[in-house]
PDB file of C-alpha atoms in Angstrom:
ATOM      1  CA  UNK A   1     230.493 116.479  93.852  1.00 77.00           C
ATOM      2  CA  UNK A   2     226.564 115.046  94.563  1.00 82.00           C
ATOM      3  CA  UNK A   3     225.863 118.160  96.689  1.00 80.00           C
ATOM      4  CA  UNK A   4     227.433 120.947  93.899  1.00 82.00           C
ATOM      5  CA  UNK A   5     225.254 119.504  91.608  1.00 88.00           C
ATOM      6  CA  UNK A   6     222.055 119.481  93.786  1.00 86.00           C
ATOM      7  CA  UNK A   7     222.745 122.709  94.551  1.00 83.00           C
ATOM      8  CA  UNK A   8     223.181 123.595  90.947  1.00 85.00           C
ATOM      9  CA  UNK A   9     219.545 122.211  90.226  1.00 88.00           C
ATOM     10  CA  UNK A  10     217.756 124.039  93.237  1.00 86.00           C
ATOM     11  CA  UNK A  11     219.699 127.299  91.597  1.00 85.00           C
ATOM     12  CA  UNK A  12     218.499 126.490  88.417  1.00 87.00           C
ATOM     13  CA  UNK A  13     214.959 125.986  90.068  1.00 86.00           C
ATOM     14  CA  UNK A  14     214.590 128.677  91.437  1.00 82.00           C
ATOM     15  CA  UNK A  15     216.257 131.157  88.618  1.00 83.00           C
ATOM     16  CA  UNK A  16     213.587 129.224  86.075  1.00 86.00           C
ATOM     17  CA  UNK A  17     211.262 132.240  86.616  1.00 73.00           C
ATOM     18  CA  UNK A  18     213.844 135.003  85.665  1.00 70.00           C
ATOM     19  CA  UNK A  19     213.471 136.745  89.415  1.00 68.00           C
ATOM     20  CA  UNK A  20     213.416 140.138  88.511  1.00 71.00           C
ATOM     21  CA  UNK A  21     216.735 142.717  90.169  1.00 78.00           C
ATOM     22  CA  UNK A  22     219.572 141.806  91.920  1.00 82.00           C
ATOM     23  CA  UNK A  23     217.739 138.924  94.353  1.00 86.00           C
ATOM     24  CA  UNK A  24     218.206 135.585  92.405  1.00 87.00           C
ATOM     25  CA  UNK A  25     216.851 133.634  95.326  1.00 89.00           C
ATOM     26  CA  UNK A  26     215.604 133.004  99.000  1.00 92.00           C
ATOM     27  CA  UNK A  27     217.694 131.095 101.952  1.00 93.00           C
ATOM     28  CA  UNK A  28     214.872 129.787 104.422  1.00 96.00           C
ATOM     29  CA  UNK A  29     215.564 128.429 107.178  1.00 95.00           C
ATOM     30  CA  UNK A  30     213.719 126.579 109.308  1.00 95.00           C
ATOM     31  CA  UNK A  31     214.211 126.151 113.386  1.00 92.00           C
ATOM     32  CA  UNK A  32     213.007 123.720 115.641  1.00 90.00           C
ATOM     33  CA  UNK A  33     213.116 125.255 119.327  1.00 84.00           C
ATOM     34  CA  UNK A  34     211.512 123.786 122.667  1.00 77.00           C
ATOM     35  CA  UNK A  35     213.805 120.350 122.075  1.00 72.00           C
ATOM     36  CA  UNK A  36     215.899 120.375 125.157  1.00 68.00           C
ATOM     37  CA  UNK A  37     212.553 120.786 127.397  1.00 69.00           C
ATOM     38  CA  UNK A  38     210.141 118.469 125.396  1.00 64.00           C
ATOM     39  CA  UNK A  39     213.299 115.734 125.198  1.00 64.00           C
ATOM     40  CA  UNK A  40     213.918 115.686 129.108  1.00 65.00           C
ATOM     41  CA  UNK A  41     210.571 115.549 130.499  1.00 67.00           C
ATOM     42  CA  UNK A  42     210.422 111.806 130.622  1.00 65.00           C
ATOM     43  CA  UNK A  43     210.200 109.424 133.990  1.00 62.00           C
ATOM     44  CA  UNK A  44     213.152 107.542 135.238  1.00 62.00           C
ATOM     45  CA  UNK A  45     211.586 104.710 133.908  1.00 67.00           C
ATOM     46  CA  UNK A  46     212.615 102.578 130.760  1.00 63.00           C
ATOM     47  CA  UNK A  47     214.275 106.630 129.868  1.00 64.00           C
ATOM     48  CA  UNK A  48     216.673 105.636 127.648  1.00 67.00           C
ATOM     49  CA  UNK A  49     214.380 103.973 125.597  1.00 67.00           C
ATOM     50  CA  UNK A  50     212.143 106.879 125.501  1.00 69.00           C
ATOM     51  CA  UNK A  51     214.559 109.029 125.245  1.00 69.00           C
ATOM     52  CA  UNK A  52     215.488 107.122 122.568  1.00 76.00           C
ATOM     53  CA  UNK A  53     212.109 106.961 120.761  1.00 77.00           C
ATOM     54  CA  UNK A  54     211.476 110.902 121.693  1.00 77.00           C
ATOM     55  CA  UNK A  55     214.926 111.914 119.521  1.00 81.00           C
ATOM     56  CA  UNK A  56     213.967 109.749 116.450  1.00 86.00           C
ATOM     57  CA  UNK A  57     210.121 111.384 116.433  1.00 84.00           C
ATOM     58  CA  UNK A  58     212.260 115.425 116.871  1.00 86.00           C
ATOM     59  CA  UNK A  59     214.007 114.066 113.148  1.00 89.00           C
ATOM     60  CA  UNK A  60     211.336 112.965 111.468  1.00 91.00           C
ATOM     61  CA  UNK A  61     209.551 115.179 113.087  1.00 90.00           C
ATOM     62  CA  UNK A  62     212.203 117.975 111.521  1.00 92.00           C
ATOM     63  CA  UNK A  63     212.071 116.011 107.997  1.00 94.00           C
ATOM     64  CA  UNK A  64     208.153 116.056 107.643  1.00 95.00           C
ATOM     65  CA  UNK A  65     208.042 119.731 108.326  1.00 95.00           C
ATOM     66  CA  UNK A  66     210.713 120.888 105.813  1.00 96.00           C
ATOM     67  CA  UNK A  67     209.401 118.717 103.262  1.00 96.00           C
ATOM     68  CA  UNK A  68     205.991 120.200 103.906  1.00 96.00           C
ATOM     69  CA  UNK A  69     207.481 123.347 103.192  1.00 96.00           C
ATOM     70  CA  UNK A  70     208.779 122.571 100.420  1.00 97.00           C
ATOM     71  CA  UNK A  71     205.306 120.498  98.792  1.00 97.00           C
ATOM     72  CA  UNK A  72     203.631 124.376  99.876  1.00 96.00           C
ATOM     73  CA  UNK A  73     205.894 126.187  98.059  1.00 95.00           C
ATOM     74  CA  UNK A  74     205.810 123.497  94.964  1.00 95.00           C
ATOM     75  CA  UNK A  75     209.577 122.883  95.352  1.00 95.00           C
ATOM     76  CA  UNK A  76     211.659 119.617  93.872  1.00 95.00           C
ATOM     77  CA  UNK A  77     213.598 117.965  96.914  1.00 95.00           C
ATOM     78  CA  UNK A  78     216.702 118.865  95.700  1.00 94.00           C
ATOM     79  CA  UNK A  79     216.281 122.381  97.254  1.00 95.00           C
ATOM     80  CA  UNK A  80     216.206 120.874 100.318  1.00 96.00           C
ATOM     81  CA  UNK A  81     220.039 122.137 101.306  1.00 93.00           C
ATOM     82  CA  UNK A  82     219.481 120.372 104.860  1.00 93.00           C
ATOM     83  CA  UNK A  83     217.519 118.934 107.667  1.00 94.00           C
ATOM     84  CA  UNK A  84     218.824 117.417 110.333  1.00 90.00           C
ATOM     85  CA  UNK A  85     219.218 118.539 113.799  1.00 85.00           C
ATOM     86  CA  UNK A  86     216.077 120.506 114.318  1.00 88.00           C
ATOM     87  CA  UNK A  87     217.300 122.429 111.707  1.00 92.00           C
ATOM     88  CA  UNK A  88     216.320 122.572 107.767  1.00 96.00           C
ATOM     89  CA  UNK A  89     217.045 124.791 105.211  1.00 95.00           C
ATOM     90  CA  UNK A  90     215.715 125.750 101.708  1.00 95.00           C
ATOM     91  CA  UNK A  91     216.669 127.410  98.353  1.00 94.00           C
ATOM     92  CA  UNK A  92     213.026 128.841  96.969  1.00 93.00           C
ATOM     93  CA  UNK A  93     211.792 131.564  94.577  1.00 93.00           C
ATOM     94  CA  UNK A  94     212.604 135.683  95.397  1.00 92.00           C
ATOM     95  CA  UNK A  95     208.294 135.188  94.648  1.00 91.00           C
ATOM     96  CA  UNK A  96     207.998 132.302  97.552  1.00 93.00           C
ATOM     97  CA  UNK A  97     208.368 134.930 100.182  1.00 92.00           C
ATOM     98  CA  UNK A  98     204.870 135.809 100.238  1.00 93.00           C
ATOM     99  CA  UNK A  99     204.183 132.120 101.315  1.00 95.00           C
ATOM    100  CA  UNK A 100     206.102 132.200 104.333  1.00 94.00           C
ATOM    101  CA  UNK A 101     203.957 134.181 106.603  1.00 93.00           C
ATOM    102  CA  UNK A 102     200.824 131.731 105.733  1.00 93.00           C
ATOM    103  CA  UNK A 103     203.366 128.943 106.233  1.00 94.00           C
ATOM    104  CA  UNK A 104     204.741 129.604 109.189  1.00 92.00           C
ATOM    105  CA  UNK A 105     200.724 130.201 110.881  1.00 91.00           C
ATOM    106  CA  UNK A 106     199.922 126.931 109.348  1.00 93.00           C
ATOM    107  CA  UNK A 107     202.738 125.470 110.889  1.00 92.00           C
ATOM    108  CA  UNK A 108     202.277 126.711 114.498  1.00 88.00           C
ATOM    109  CA  UNK A 109     198.890 126.045 114.445  1.00 88.00           C
ATOM    110  CA  UNK A 110     199.662 122.281 114.168  1.00 89.00           C
ATOM    111  CA  UNK A 111     201.912 122.395 116.749  1.00 86.00           C
ATOM    112  CA  UNK A 112     200.085 123.942 119.178  1.00 86.00           C
ATOM    113  CA  UNK A 113     197.593 121.645 118.885  1.00 83.00           C
ATOM    114  CA  UNK A 114     199.755 118.471 118.947  1.00 85.00           C
ATOM    115  CA  UNK A 115     202.076 119.840 121.557  1.00 80.00           C
ATOM    116  CA  UNK A 116     200.126 122.604 123.467  1.00 80.00           C
ATOM    117  CA  UNK A 117     202.557 125.295 122.937  1.00 79.00           C
ATOM    118  CA  UNK A 118     205.601 122.699 124.164  1.00 80.00           C
ATOM    119  CA  UNK A 119     207.792 122.829 120.788  1.00 86.00           C
ATOM    120  CA  UNK A 120     207.753 125.755 117.596  1.00 88.00           C
ATOM    121  CA  UNK A 121     209.633 126.339 114.174  1.00 91.00           C
ATOM    122  CA  UNK A 122     210.267 129.263 113.744  1.00 92.00           C
ATOM    123  CA  UNK A 123     211.013 130.297 109.929  1.00 95.00           C
ATOM    124  CA  UNK A 124     213.646 132.821 108.272  1.00 94.00           C
ATOM    125  CA  UNK A 125     214.309 133.772 105.178  1.00 95.00           C
ATOM    126  CA  UNK A 126     217.093 136.129 103.525  1.00 93.00           C
ATOM    127  CA  UNK A 127     217.387 137.001 100.308  1.00 90.00           C
ATOM    128  CA  UNK A 128     220.319 135.711  98.006  1.00 89.00           C
ATOM    129  CA  UNK A 129     221.805 138.086  95.453  1.00 84.00           C
ATOM    130  CA  UNK A 130     223.261 137.845  92.248  1.00 78.00           C
ATOM    131  CA  UNK A 131     226.234 139.721  93.639  1.00 74.00           C
ATOM    132  CA  UNK A 132     226.850 137.226  96.402  1.00 69.00           C
ATOM    133  CA  UNK A 133     226.776 134.407  94.289  1.00 68.00           C
ATOM    134  CA  UNK A 134     229.205 136.361  91.900  1.00 64.00           C
ATOM    135  CA  UNK A 135     231.765 136.871  94.899  1.00 61.00           C
ATOM    136  CA  UNK A 136     230.991 133.584  96.020  1.00 62.00           C
ATOM    137  CA  UNK A 137     229.847 135.860  99.433  1.00 66.00           C
ATOM    138  CA  UNK A 138     227.593 133.082 100.671  1.00 73.00           C
ATOM    139  CA  UNK A 139     228.313 133.022 104.468  1.00 74.00           C
ATOM    140  CA  UNK A 140     226.490 135.765 104.572  1.00 79.00           C
ATOM    141  CA  UNK A 141     223.252 135.069 103.993  1.00 84.00           C
ATOM    142  CA  UNK A 142     223.756 131.861 106.225  1.00 84.00           C
ATOM    143  CA  UNK A 143     224.524 134.846 109.164  1.00 87.00           C
ATOM    144  CA  UNK A 144     221.471 137.026 107.890  1.00 90.00           C
ATOM    145  CA  UNK A 145     218.706 133.599 107.888  1.00 91.00           C
ATOM    146  CA  UNK A 146     219.918 132.936 111.371  1.00 90.00           C
ATOM    147  CA  UNK A 147     219.606 136.004 112.436  1.00 93.00           C
ATOM    148  CA  UNK A 148     215.977 136.257 111.358  1.00 92.00           C
ATOM    149  CA  UNK A 149     215.341 132.358 112.855  1.00 89.00           C
ATOM    150  CA  UNK A 150     216.822 134.053 116.084  1.00 90.00           C
ATOM    151  CA  UNK A 151     214.338 136.615 115.835  1.00 90.00           C
ATOM    152  CA  UNK A 152     211.954 134.668 115.227  1.00 87.00           C
ATOM    153  CA  UNK A 153     211.653 131.984 117.739  1.00 86.00           C
ATOM    154  CA  UNK A 154     211.983 135.021 120.588  1.00 85.00           C
ATOM    155  CA  UNK A 155     208.637 135.591 119.576  1.00 82.00           C
ATOM    156  CA  UNK A 156     207.095 132.104 120.042  1.00 78.00           C
ATOM    157  CA  UNK A 157     203.816 131.836 118.065  1.00 79.00           C
ATOM    158  CA  UNK A 158     203.165 135.696 117.440  1.00 73.00           C
ATOM    159  CA  UNK A 159     201.596 134.818 114.091  1.00 77.00           C
ATOM    160  CA  UNK A 160     198.888 132.812 116.045  1.00 76.00           C
ATOM    161  CA  UNK A 161     195.029 134.877 116.000  1.00 74.00           C
ATOM    162  CA  UNK A 162     194.118 135.787 119.540  1.00 71.00           C
ATOM    163  CA  UNK A 163     191.680 133.434 118.812  1.00 73.00           C
ATOM    164  CA  UNK A 164     194.031 130.322 117.826  1.00 70.00           C
ATOM    165  CA  UNK A 165     195.972 131.510 121.476  1.00 66.00           C
ATOM    166  CA  UNK A 166     192.544 132.000 123.540  1.00 66.00           C
ATOM    167  CA  UNK A 167     191.534 128.661 122.865  1.00 67.00           C
ATOM    168  CA  UNK A 168     194.947 126.714 123.440  1.00 65.00           C
ATOM    169  CA  UNK A 169     195.135 128.907 126.095  1.00 65.00           C
ATOM    170  CA  UNK A 170     192.090 127.822 127.714  1.00 65.00           C
ATOM    171  CA  UNK A 171     192.508 124.583 127.488  1.00 62.00           C
ATOM    172  CA  UNK A 172     194.626 122.962 130.730  1.00 57.00           C
ATOM    173  CA  UNK A 173     197.829 120.969 129.824  1.00 50.00           C
ATOM    174  CA  UNK A 174     198.172 117.837 129.009  1.00 53.00           C
ATOM    175  CA  UNK A 175     199.653 115.631 131.916  1.00 46.00           C
ATOM    176  CA  UNK A 176     198.643 118.219 134.518  1.00 40.00           C
TER     177      UNK A 176
END
């Protein structure tokens, strides 16, 4: 019942601006990639403790990025449908689509500076239509957003300009 009410509230936020056309909301997905390689690059001394610490860090990083997306889009926390396992999903007004490229670039710049390209967050989105809601065909939107995430993950850091990438590539990697 709680999830039903929370999702209803998120949809009400999306509909508050009175969307035009058939689209009523955006389903935005975020996927943290590079996790396995980053998680398991630890020495054998104190490996279990380091692994737990890194796992907690990744969970917190996913949550912070999801909350950052909500904050930048001016959305309440009820619009965060799910966060866990390096993924998050947000329900947003259709007008938010124009802000997503800038958010993707800002997140990528920060992660590139902090982790030297080892971790990346891909953002993808798809529209949810009136017909899809009325026909209860929301599963198609989840499939489309996951396809968009897959495409974004295959083009890691492509949203950054050449100067940012050149600066990051010209610096020695940490630990080498």
